Tab-separated table of C-alpha atoms in Angstrom:
chain	number	residue	atom	x	y	z
A	1052	MET	CA	-111.635	-2.274	55.844
A	1053	ALA	CA	-109.856	0.636	53.949
A	1054	ARG	CA	-106.582	-0.287	55.567
A	1055	LEU	CA	-106.963	-3.823	54.392
A	1056	LEU	CA	-107.613	-2.681	50.803
A	1057	GLN	CA	-104.453	-0.338	50.622
A	1058	ASP	CA	-101.479	-1.786	48.500
A	1059	PRO	CA	-98.423	-1.976	50.748
A	1060	SER	CA	-95.957	-1.619	47.709
A	1061	LYS	CA	-97.114	1.878	46.805
A	1062	LEU	CA	-95.194	4.865	48.058
A	1063	HIS	CA	-96.432	8.080	49.512
A	1064	PRO	CA	-96.482	11.141	47.223
A	1065	SER	CA	-94.025	12.834	49.491
A	1066	GLU	CA	-91.610	10.016	48.954
A	1067	TRP	CA	-92.085	10.389	45.209
A	1068	HIS	CA	-91.271	14.082	45.366
A	1069	THR	CA	-88.275	13.370	47.573
A	1070	ALA	CA	-87.012	10.737	45.130
A	1071	ASN	CA	-87.401	13.139	42.201
A	1072	ARG	CA	-85.492	15.846	44.012
A	1073	MET	CA	-82.701	13.446	44.861
A	1074	GLN	CA	-82.600	12.219	41.265
A	1075	ARG	CA	-82.388	15.743	39.925
A	1076	ALA	CA	-79.671	16.586	42.411
A	1077	SER	CA	-77.708	13.471	41.446
A	1078	THR	CA	-78.167	14.239	37.763
A	1079	GLU	CA	-77.010	17.804	38.249
A	1080	SER	CA	-73.997	16.536	40.167
A	1081	GLN	CA	-73.183	13.992	37.429
A	1082	LYS	CA	-73.667	16.658	34.790
A	1083	SER	CA	-71.360	19.007	36.638
A	1084	ARG	CA	-68.722	16.311	37.016
A	1085	SER	CA	-69.107	15.421	33.317
A	1086	GLU	CA	-68.682	19.041	32.297
A	1087	CYS	CA	-65.598	19.299	34.503
A	1088	MET	CA	-64.229	16.076	33.039
A	1089	ILE	CA	-64.948	17.307	29.494
A	1090	ALA	CA	-63.222	20.594	30.229
A	1091	GLU	CA	-60.289	18.769	31.793
A	1092	SER	CA	-60.176	16.410	28.805
A	1093	TRP	CA	-60.070	19.327	26.363
A	1094	ARG	CA	-57.399	20.938	28.470
A	1095	LEU	CA	-55.405	17.705	28.402
A	1096	VAL	CA	-56.002	17.389	24.654
A	1097	ASP	CA	-54.710	20.911	24.118
A	1098	GLU	CA	-51.789	20.301	26.412
A	1099	ILE	CA	-50.927	16.963	24.811
A	1100	GLU	CA	-51.282	18.492	21.353
A	1101	LYS	CA	-48.936	21.318	22.271
A	1102	THR	CA	-46.527	18.850	23.886
A	1103	THR	CA	-46.754	16.583	20.847
A	1104	GLN	CA	-46.126	19.471	18.489
A	1105	LYS	CA	-43.184	20.632	20.581
A	1106	THR	CA	-41.850	17.078	20.778
A	1107	GLN	CA	-42.283	16.616	17.034
A	1108	SER	CA	-40.522	19.913	16.423
A	1109	ASP	CA	-37.653	18.886	18.706
A	1110	VAL	CA	-37.470	15.484	17.071
A	1111	ASN	CA	-37.470	17.052	13.616
A	1112	LYS	CA	-34.630	19.365	14.637
A	1113	LYS	CA	-32.653	16.491	16.132
A	1114	LEU	CA	-33.418	14.395	13.082
A	1115	GLU	CA	-32.175	17.189	10.833
A	1116	GLN	CA	-29.050	17.518	12.970
A	1117	ARG	CA	-28.581	13.782	12.761
A	1118	ARG	CA	-28.937	13.861	8.988
A	1119	ASP	CA	-26.406	16.685	8.752
A	1120	GLU	CA	-24.035	14.728	10.971
A	1121	ILE	CA	-24.402	11.602	8.853
A	1122	LYS	CA	-23.864	13.655	5.677
A	1123	PHE	CA	-20.749	15.203	7.199
A	1124	TRP	CA	-19.238	11.845	8.103
A	1125	LYS	CA	-20.342	10.367	4.811
A	1126	GLN	CA	-18.522	13.180	2.994
A	1127	GLU	CA	-15.449	12.647	5.167
A	1128	LEU	CA	-15.484	8.940	4.435
A	1129	ASP	CA	-15.969	9.612	0.717
A	1130	ASN	CA	-12.961	11.932	0.700
A	1131	LYS	CA	-10.783	9.468	2.583
A	1132	LEU	CA	-11.929	6.666	0.303
A	1133	ASP	CA	-10.981	8.652	-2.797
A	1134	GLN	CA	-7.599	9.482	-1.277
A	1135	ILE	CA	-6.775	5.910	-0.257
A	1136	VAL	CA	-7.890	4.572	-3.653
A	1137	HIS	CA	-5.711	7.161	-5.395
A	1138	GLU	CA	-2.697	6.320	-3.238
A	1139	THR	CA	-3.234	2.598	-3.801
A	1140	GLU	CA	-3.276	3.097	-7.562
A	1141	ILE	CA	-0.047	5.100	-7.367
A	1142	LEU	CA	1.526	2.399	-5.181
A	1143	LEU	CA	0.590	-0.198	-7.793
A	1144	THR	CA	2.503	1.908	-10.330
A	1145	PHE	CA	5.493	2.059	-7.984
A	1146	LYS	CA	5.198	-1.691	-7.501
A	1147	ASN	CA	5.493	-2.154	-11.276
A	1148	ARG	CA	8.559	0.101	-11.277
A	1149	LEU	CA	10.161	-2.036	-8.561
A	1150	GLU	CA	9.358	-5.220	-10.453
A	1151	ARG	CA	10.853	-3.810	-13.657
A	1152	ALA	CA	13.921	-2.638	-11.717
A	1153	LEU	CA	14.344	-6.122	-10.240
A	1154	GLU	CA	14.006	-7.668	-13.672
A	1155	GLY	CA	16.515	-5.159	-15.042
A	1156	CYS	CA	19.122	-6.205	-12.455
A	1157	LYS	CA	19.279	-9.795	-13.695
A	1158	GLU	CA	21.125	-9.165	-16.964
A	1159	PRO	CA	23.902	-6.962	-15.471
A	1160	LEU	CA	24.457	-9.589	-12.769
A	1161	VAL	CA	24.683	-12.363	-15.362
A	1162	ILE	CA	27.132	-10.280	-17.409
A	1163	ALA	CA	29.344	-9.644	-14.374
A	1164	GLN	CA	29.289	-13.328	-13.414
A	1165	LYS	CA	30.088	-14.386	-16.987
A	1166	CYS	CA	32.996	-11.954	-17.117
A	1167	LEU	CA	34.364	-13.422	-13.898
A	1168	LEU	CA	33.888	-16.942	-15.272
A	1169	TYR	CA	35.551	-16.176	-18.612
A	1170	ARG	CA	38.493	-14.495	-16.919
A	1171	GLN	CA	39.125	-17.738	-15.012
A	1172	LYS	CA	40.290	-19.172	-18.351
A	1173	ARG	CA	43.422	-17.012	-18.245
A	1174	VAL	CA	46.567	-19.116	-17.996
A	1175	GLY	CA	49.931	-18.732	-16.420
A	1176	ILE	CA	50.997	-15.413	-15.066
A	1177	ASP	CA	47.964	-13.724	-16.654
A	1178	LEU	CA	45.653	-15.398	-14.100
A	1179	VAL	CA	46.070	-12.469	-11.724
A	1180	HIS	CA	43.665	-10.928	-9.192
A	1181	ASP	CA	43.801	-7.566	-10.895
A	1182	GLU	CA	41.736	-4.406	-10.577
A	1183	VAL	CA	39.254	-5.643	-13.184
A	1184	GLU	CA	38.456	-8.734	-11.156
A	1185	GLN	CA	38.136	-6.680	-7.994
A	1186	GLU	CA	35.717	-4.283	-9.653
A	1187	LEU	CA	33.741	-7.142	-11.228
A	1188	LEU	CA	33.387	-8.812	-7.825
A	1189	LYS	CA	32.330	-5.497	-6.340
A	1190	GLU	CA	29.816	-4.988	-9.174
A	1191	ALA	CA	28.294	-8.422	-8.576
A	1192	GLU	CA	28.120	-7.640	-4.842
A	1193	VAL	CA	26.498	-4.251	-5.525
A	1194	ILE	CA	23.914	-5.763	-7.867
A	1195	GLN	CA	23.094	-8.544	-5.410
A	1196	GLY	CA	22.673	-5.936	-2.666
A	1197	VAL	CA	20.415	-3.896	-4.937
A	1198	ILE	CA	18.333	-6.989	-5.718
A	1199	ALA	CA	17.960	-7.758	-1.993
A	1200	LEU	CA	17.023	-4.154	-1.215
A	1201	LEU	CA	14.501	-3.951	-4.057
A	1202	GLY	CA	13.042	-7.292	-2.970
A	1203	ARG	CA	12.512	-6.069	0.588
A	1204	THR	CA	11.043	-2.814	-0.700
A	1205	LEU	CA	8.684	-4.752	-2.976
A	1206	GLU	CA	7.501	-6.839	-0.013
A	1207	GLN	CA	6.974	-3.647	1.978
A	1208	THR	CA	5.018	-2.172	-0.933
A	1209	ASN	CA	2.804	-5.258	-1.187
A	1210	GLU	CA	2.128	-5.066	2.553
A	1211	GLN	CA	1.255	-1.369	2.308
A	1212	ILE	CA	-1.102	-2.082	-0.600
A	1213	ARG	CA	-2.766	-4.774	1.530
A	1214	ARG	CA	-3.175	-2.328	4.418
A	1215	ASN	CA	-4.578	0.315	2.067
A	1216	ARG	CA	-7.124	-2.162	0.775
A	1217	SER	CA	-8.034	-3.113	4.338
A	1218	ALA	CA	-8.614	0.568	5.158
A	1219	LYS	CA	-10.620	0.911	1.944
A	1220	TYR	CA	-12.785	-2.066	2.968
A	1221	ASN	CA	-13.509	-0.494	6.351
A	1222	LEU	CA	-14.406	2.802	4.660
A	1223	ASP	CA	-16.658	1.008	2.178
A	1224	MET	CA	-18.509	-0.809	4.953
A	1225	ASP	CA	-18.849	2.367	7.011
A	1226	LEU	CA	-20.092	4.275	3.971
A	1227	LYS	CA	-22.622	1.547	3.286
A	1228	ASP	CA	-23.898	1.845	6.860
A	1229	LYS	CA	-24.008	5.633	6.569
A	1230	PHE	CA	-25.970	5.413	3.338
A	1231	THR	CA	-28.495	3.060	4.962
A	1232	ALA	CA	-28.807	5.277	8.029
A	1233	LEU	CA	-29.224	8.398	5.886
A	1234	THR	CA	-31.879	6.712	3.751
A	1235	ILE	CA	-33.824	5.725	6.861
A	1236	ASP	CA	-33.512	9.179	8.433
A	1237	ASP	CA	-34.516	10.867	5.167
A	1238	TYR	CA	-37.670	8.756	5.126
A	1239	CYS	CA	-38.340	9.517	8.778
A	1240	ALA	CA	-37.872	13.234	8.144
A	1241	SER	CA	-40.412	13.103	5.322
A	1242	LEU	CA	-43.139	11.694	7.578
A	1243	THR	CA	-45.842	14.112	8.779
A	1244	ASN	CA	-49.191	13.840	10.552
A	1245	ASP	CA	-50.854	13.833	7.146
A	1246	THR	CA	-48.765	11.015	5.738
A	1247	PRO	CA	-51.138	8.193	4.673
A	1248	HIS	CA	-50.921	4.577	5.735
A	1249	ILE	CA	-49.098	5.278	8.991
A	1250	ILE	CA	-49.422	2.269	11.263
A	1251	TYR	CA	-48.574	2.403	14.927
A	1252	ALA	CA	-46.024	-0.218	15.927
A	1253	ASP	CA	-46.401	-1.658	19.401
A	1254	ASN	CA	-42.698	-2.459	19.737
A	1255	ALA	CA	-41.431	0.848	18.306
A	1256	MET	CA	-40.134	1.973	21.699
A	1257	LYS	CA	-38.359	-1.305	22.430
A	1258	LEU	CA	-34.574	-0.816	22.326
A	1259	GLU	CA	-32.482	-3.829	21.439
A	1260	GLY	CA	-29.064	-4.574	22.819
A	1261	ASN	CA	-27.162	-3.844	19.586
A	1262	PHE	CA	-27.605	-0.082	19.837
A	1263	VAL	CA	-24.507	2.042	20.324
A	1264	SER	CA	-24.080	5.439	21.878
A	1265	PRO	CA	-23.532	8.527	19.677
A	1266	GLU	CA	-20.021	8.777	21.077
A	1267	ASP	CA	-19.261	5.198	20.049
A	1268	TRP	CA	-20.776	5.883	16.632
A	1269	ILE	CA	-18.532	8.915	16.136
A	1270	ASP	CA	-15.496	7.054	17.476
A	1271	PHE	CA	-16.099	4.192	15.049
A	1272	SER	CA	-16.081	6.456	11.991
A	1273	ASN	CA	-13.272	8.560	13.408
A	1274	ILE	CA	-11.124	5.450	13.862
A	1275	ASN	CA	-11.744	4.461	10.230
A	1276	VAL	CA	-10.804	7.975	9.086
A	1277	GLU	CA	-7.655	7.982	11.232
A	1278	LYS	CA	-6.630	4.557	9.924
A	1279	ALA	CA	-7.133	5.748	6.350
A	1280	ASP	CA	-5.083	8.888	7.057
A	1281	LYS	CA	-2.339	6.803	8.654
A	1282	GLN	CA	-2.144	4.424	5.697
A	1283	ARG	CA	-2.228	7.352	3.277
A	1284	ASN	CA	0.678	9.013	5.099
A	1285	ASN	CA	2.532	5.690	5.139
A	1286	SER	CA	1.928	5.399	1.393
A	1287	LEU	CA	3.312	8.892	0.809
A	1288	ALA	CA	6.409	8.083	2.868
A	1289	LEU	CA	6.833	4.770	1.062
A	1290	LYS	CA	6.594	6.474	-2.333
A	1291	ALA	CA	9.341	8.894	-1.353
A	1292	LEU	CA	11.424	5.968	-0.077
A	1293	ILE	CA	10.924	4.017	-3.307
A	1294	ASN	CA	11.912	7.028	-5.394
A	1295	SER	CA	15.038	7.472	-3.283
A	1296	ILE	CA	15.929	3.773	-3.446
A	1297	LEU	CA	15.419	3.545	-7.203
A	1298	SER	CA	17.483	6.661	-7.777
A	1299	GLN	CA	20.255	5.625	-5.384
A	1300	THR	CA	20.486	2.040	-6.616
A	1301	ALA	CA	20.537	3.190	-10.243
A	1302	ASN	CA	23.346	5.643	-9.437
A	1303	ASP	CA	25.283	2.968	-7.530
A	1304	MET	CA	24.986	0.475	-10.371
A	1305	ARG	CA	25.846	3.107	-12.971
A	1306	LYS	CA	28.845	4.259	-10.947
A	1307	GLN	CA	30.093	0.720	-10.421
A	1308	CYS	CA	29.578	-0.080	-14.100
A	1309	GLU	CA	31.745	2.920	-14.984
A	1310	MET	CA	34.364	1.733	-12.511
A	1311	VAL	CA	34.401	-1.691	-14.186
A	1312	ASN	CA	34.634	-0.100	-17.627
A	1313	ASN	CA	37.522	2.113	-16.496
A	1314	ALA	CA	39.262	-0.907	-14.991
A	1315	PHE	CA	38.771	-2.814	-18.240
A	1316	ARG	CA	40.102	0.105	-20.290
A	1317	ASN	CA	43.126	0.491	-18.055
A	1318	ARG	CA	43.769	-3.251	-18.045
A	1319	VAL	CA	43.404	-3.527	-21.821
A	1320	LYS	CA	45.779	-0.594	-22.255
A	1321	GLU	CA	48.198	-2.137	-19.804
A	1322	VAL	CA	48.046	-5.517	-21.563
A	1323	LYS	CA	48.452	-3.855	-24.965
A	1324	ASP	CA	51.487	-1.942	-23.713
A	1325	ALA	CA	52.997	-5.110	-22.281
A	1326	LYS	CA	52.204	-6.949	-25.519
A	1327	HIS	CA	53.782	-4.168	-27.573
A	1328	LYS	CA	56.918	-4.196	-25.425
A	1329	LEU	CA	57.124	-7.947	-25.687
A	1330	GLU	CA	56.654	-7.773	-29.458
A	1331	THR	CA	59.409	-5.111	-29.683
A	1332	LEU	CA	61.684	-7.216	-27.535
A	1333	LEU	CA	60.832	-10.258	-29.613
A	1334	ALA	CA	61.721	-8.370	-32.787
A	1335	MET	CA	65.052	-7.322	-31.274
A	1336	LEU	CA	65.706	-10.898	-30.216
A	1337	CYS	CA	64.877	-12.068	-33.701
A	1338	VAL	CA	67.431	-9.600	-35.125
A	1339	CYS	CA	70.012	-10.750	-32.644
A	1340	ALA	CA	69.279	-14.360	-33.473
A	1341	THR	CA	69.682	-13.680	-37.183
A	1342	THR	CA	72.970	-11.882	-36.582
A	1343	GLU	CA	74.148	-14.733	-34.418
A	1344	MET	CA	73.198	-17.243	-37.082
A	1345	ASN	CA	75.109	-15.230	-39.667
A	1346	PHE	CA	78.097	-15.104	-37.336
A	1347	TRP	CA	78.028	-18.830	-36.795
A	1348	SER	CA	77.648	-19.364	-40.542
A	1349	HIS	CA	80.688	-17.166	-41.204
A	1350	SER	CA	82.616	-18.904	-38.458
A	1351	PHE	CA	81.740	-22.276	-39.971
A	1352	ASN	CA	83.013	-21.161	-43.344
A	1353	LEU	CA	86.294	-20.043	-41.763
A	1354	ASN	CA	86.635	-23.327	-39.951
A	1355	VAL	CA	86.111	-25.199	-43.214
A	1356	ALA	CA	88.782	-23.107	-44.894
A	1357	VAL	CA	91.170	-23.785	-42.029
A	1358	ALA	CA	90.400	-27.452	-42.221
A	1359	ILE	CA	91.077	-27.503	-45.938
A	1360	SER	CA	94.373	-25.746	-45.374
A	1361	LYS	CA	95.355	-28.244	-42.734
A	1362	VAL	CA	94.477	-31.136	-45.041
A	1363	ARG	CA	96.541	-29.632	-47.822
A	1364	ILE	CA	99.523	-29.108	-45.518
A	1365	PHE	CA	99.198	-32.656	-44.261
A	1366	LEU	CA	99.098	-34.054	-47.761
A	1367	MET	CA	102.060	-31.964	-48.805
A	1368	ILE	CA	104.086	-33.159	-45.824
A	1369	PHE	CA	103.071	-36.752	-46.513
A	1370	SER	CA	104.177	-36.433	-50.160
A	1371	CYS	CA	107.579	-35.015	-49.179
A	1372	MET	CA	108.186	-37.785	-46.743
A	1373	ARG	CA	107.580	-40.423	-49.385
A	1374	LEU	CA	110.072	-38.792	-51.714
A	1375	LEU	CA	112.693	-39.023	-49.100
């Protein structure tokens, strides 16, 4: 009867004690694992913190180096920009000098051509290809050559100014990029762990395809600097060439002008001498002509006297004959 009344779902006390011991053992094991995990977590936290601090320190150093590098190239670009702007302004002055020189060649050429045209009005034996005409033709040829040379030099100057402005544009664009990059890096360098409103960006580590290598970045700026230096050196050489051309052409024109003036002076003197000789000869001929006229007048008077004598003789003879 007692067996029938016993609840089959109840456990024996020994089982209860066994279950408690197993539970305590499991709890102690879980606690031990939790303590080990906590210790490992703190160790990882310390390690990650040290790694993060080291990484941040390295990044800050690299960022500072990057900023210094950008400042260096920015200063280089600024210097080259100032130099190319200065050389361009000087070239514009030289361009004005060339334009004024070209304008100044027009009047001497017109004068030489007019002299040649006026001297075509000489007549007779005076229409001679003399030294004056030779020098005038040479002067016109020299001036035309100077005009052609100055024209080519002016075209070369305009082309150099265009190249300088192209180099200036590249420097301006590069400087603009450097300023943007420096502004961004300055902001990044100012960020700390205590900076407020820092938001983690999920795509911060995603690199896009338009990134360039540091070597390419340096090469890009270096190419712009080298181009600016090349155009600056070309501008310096062109300035020296322009100075030489202006000086040489001015000397050539001045020398040829003096040659023309000397030829004119010699020709005028020669013509005056010839004119004086002709006038002297004419005066002598006039004297001779007057003498000859006087001689013929005297001869005429003698002939008249002879004629009168002959008439008288004839009349006398005729009278005598009648008396006979």
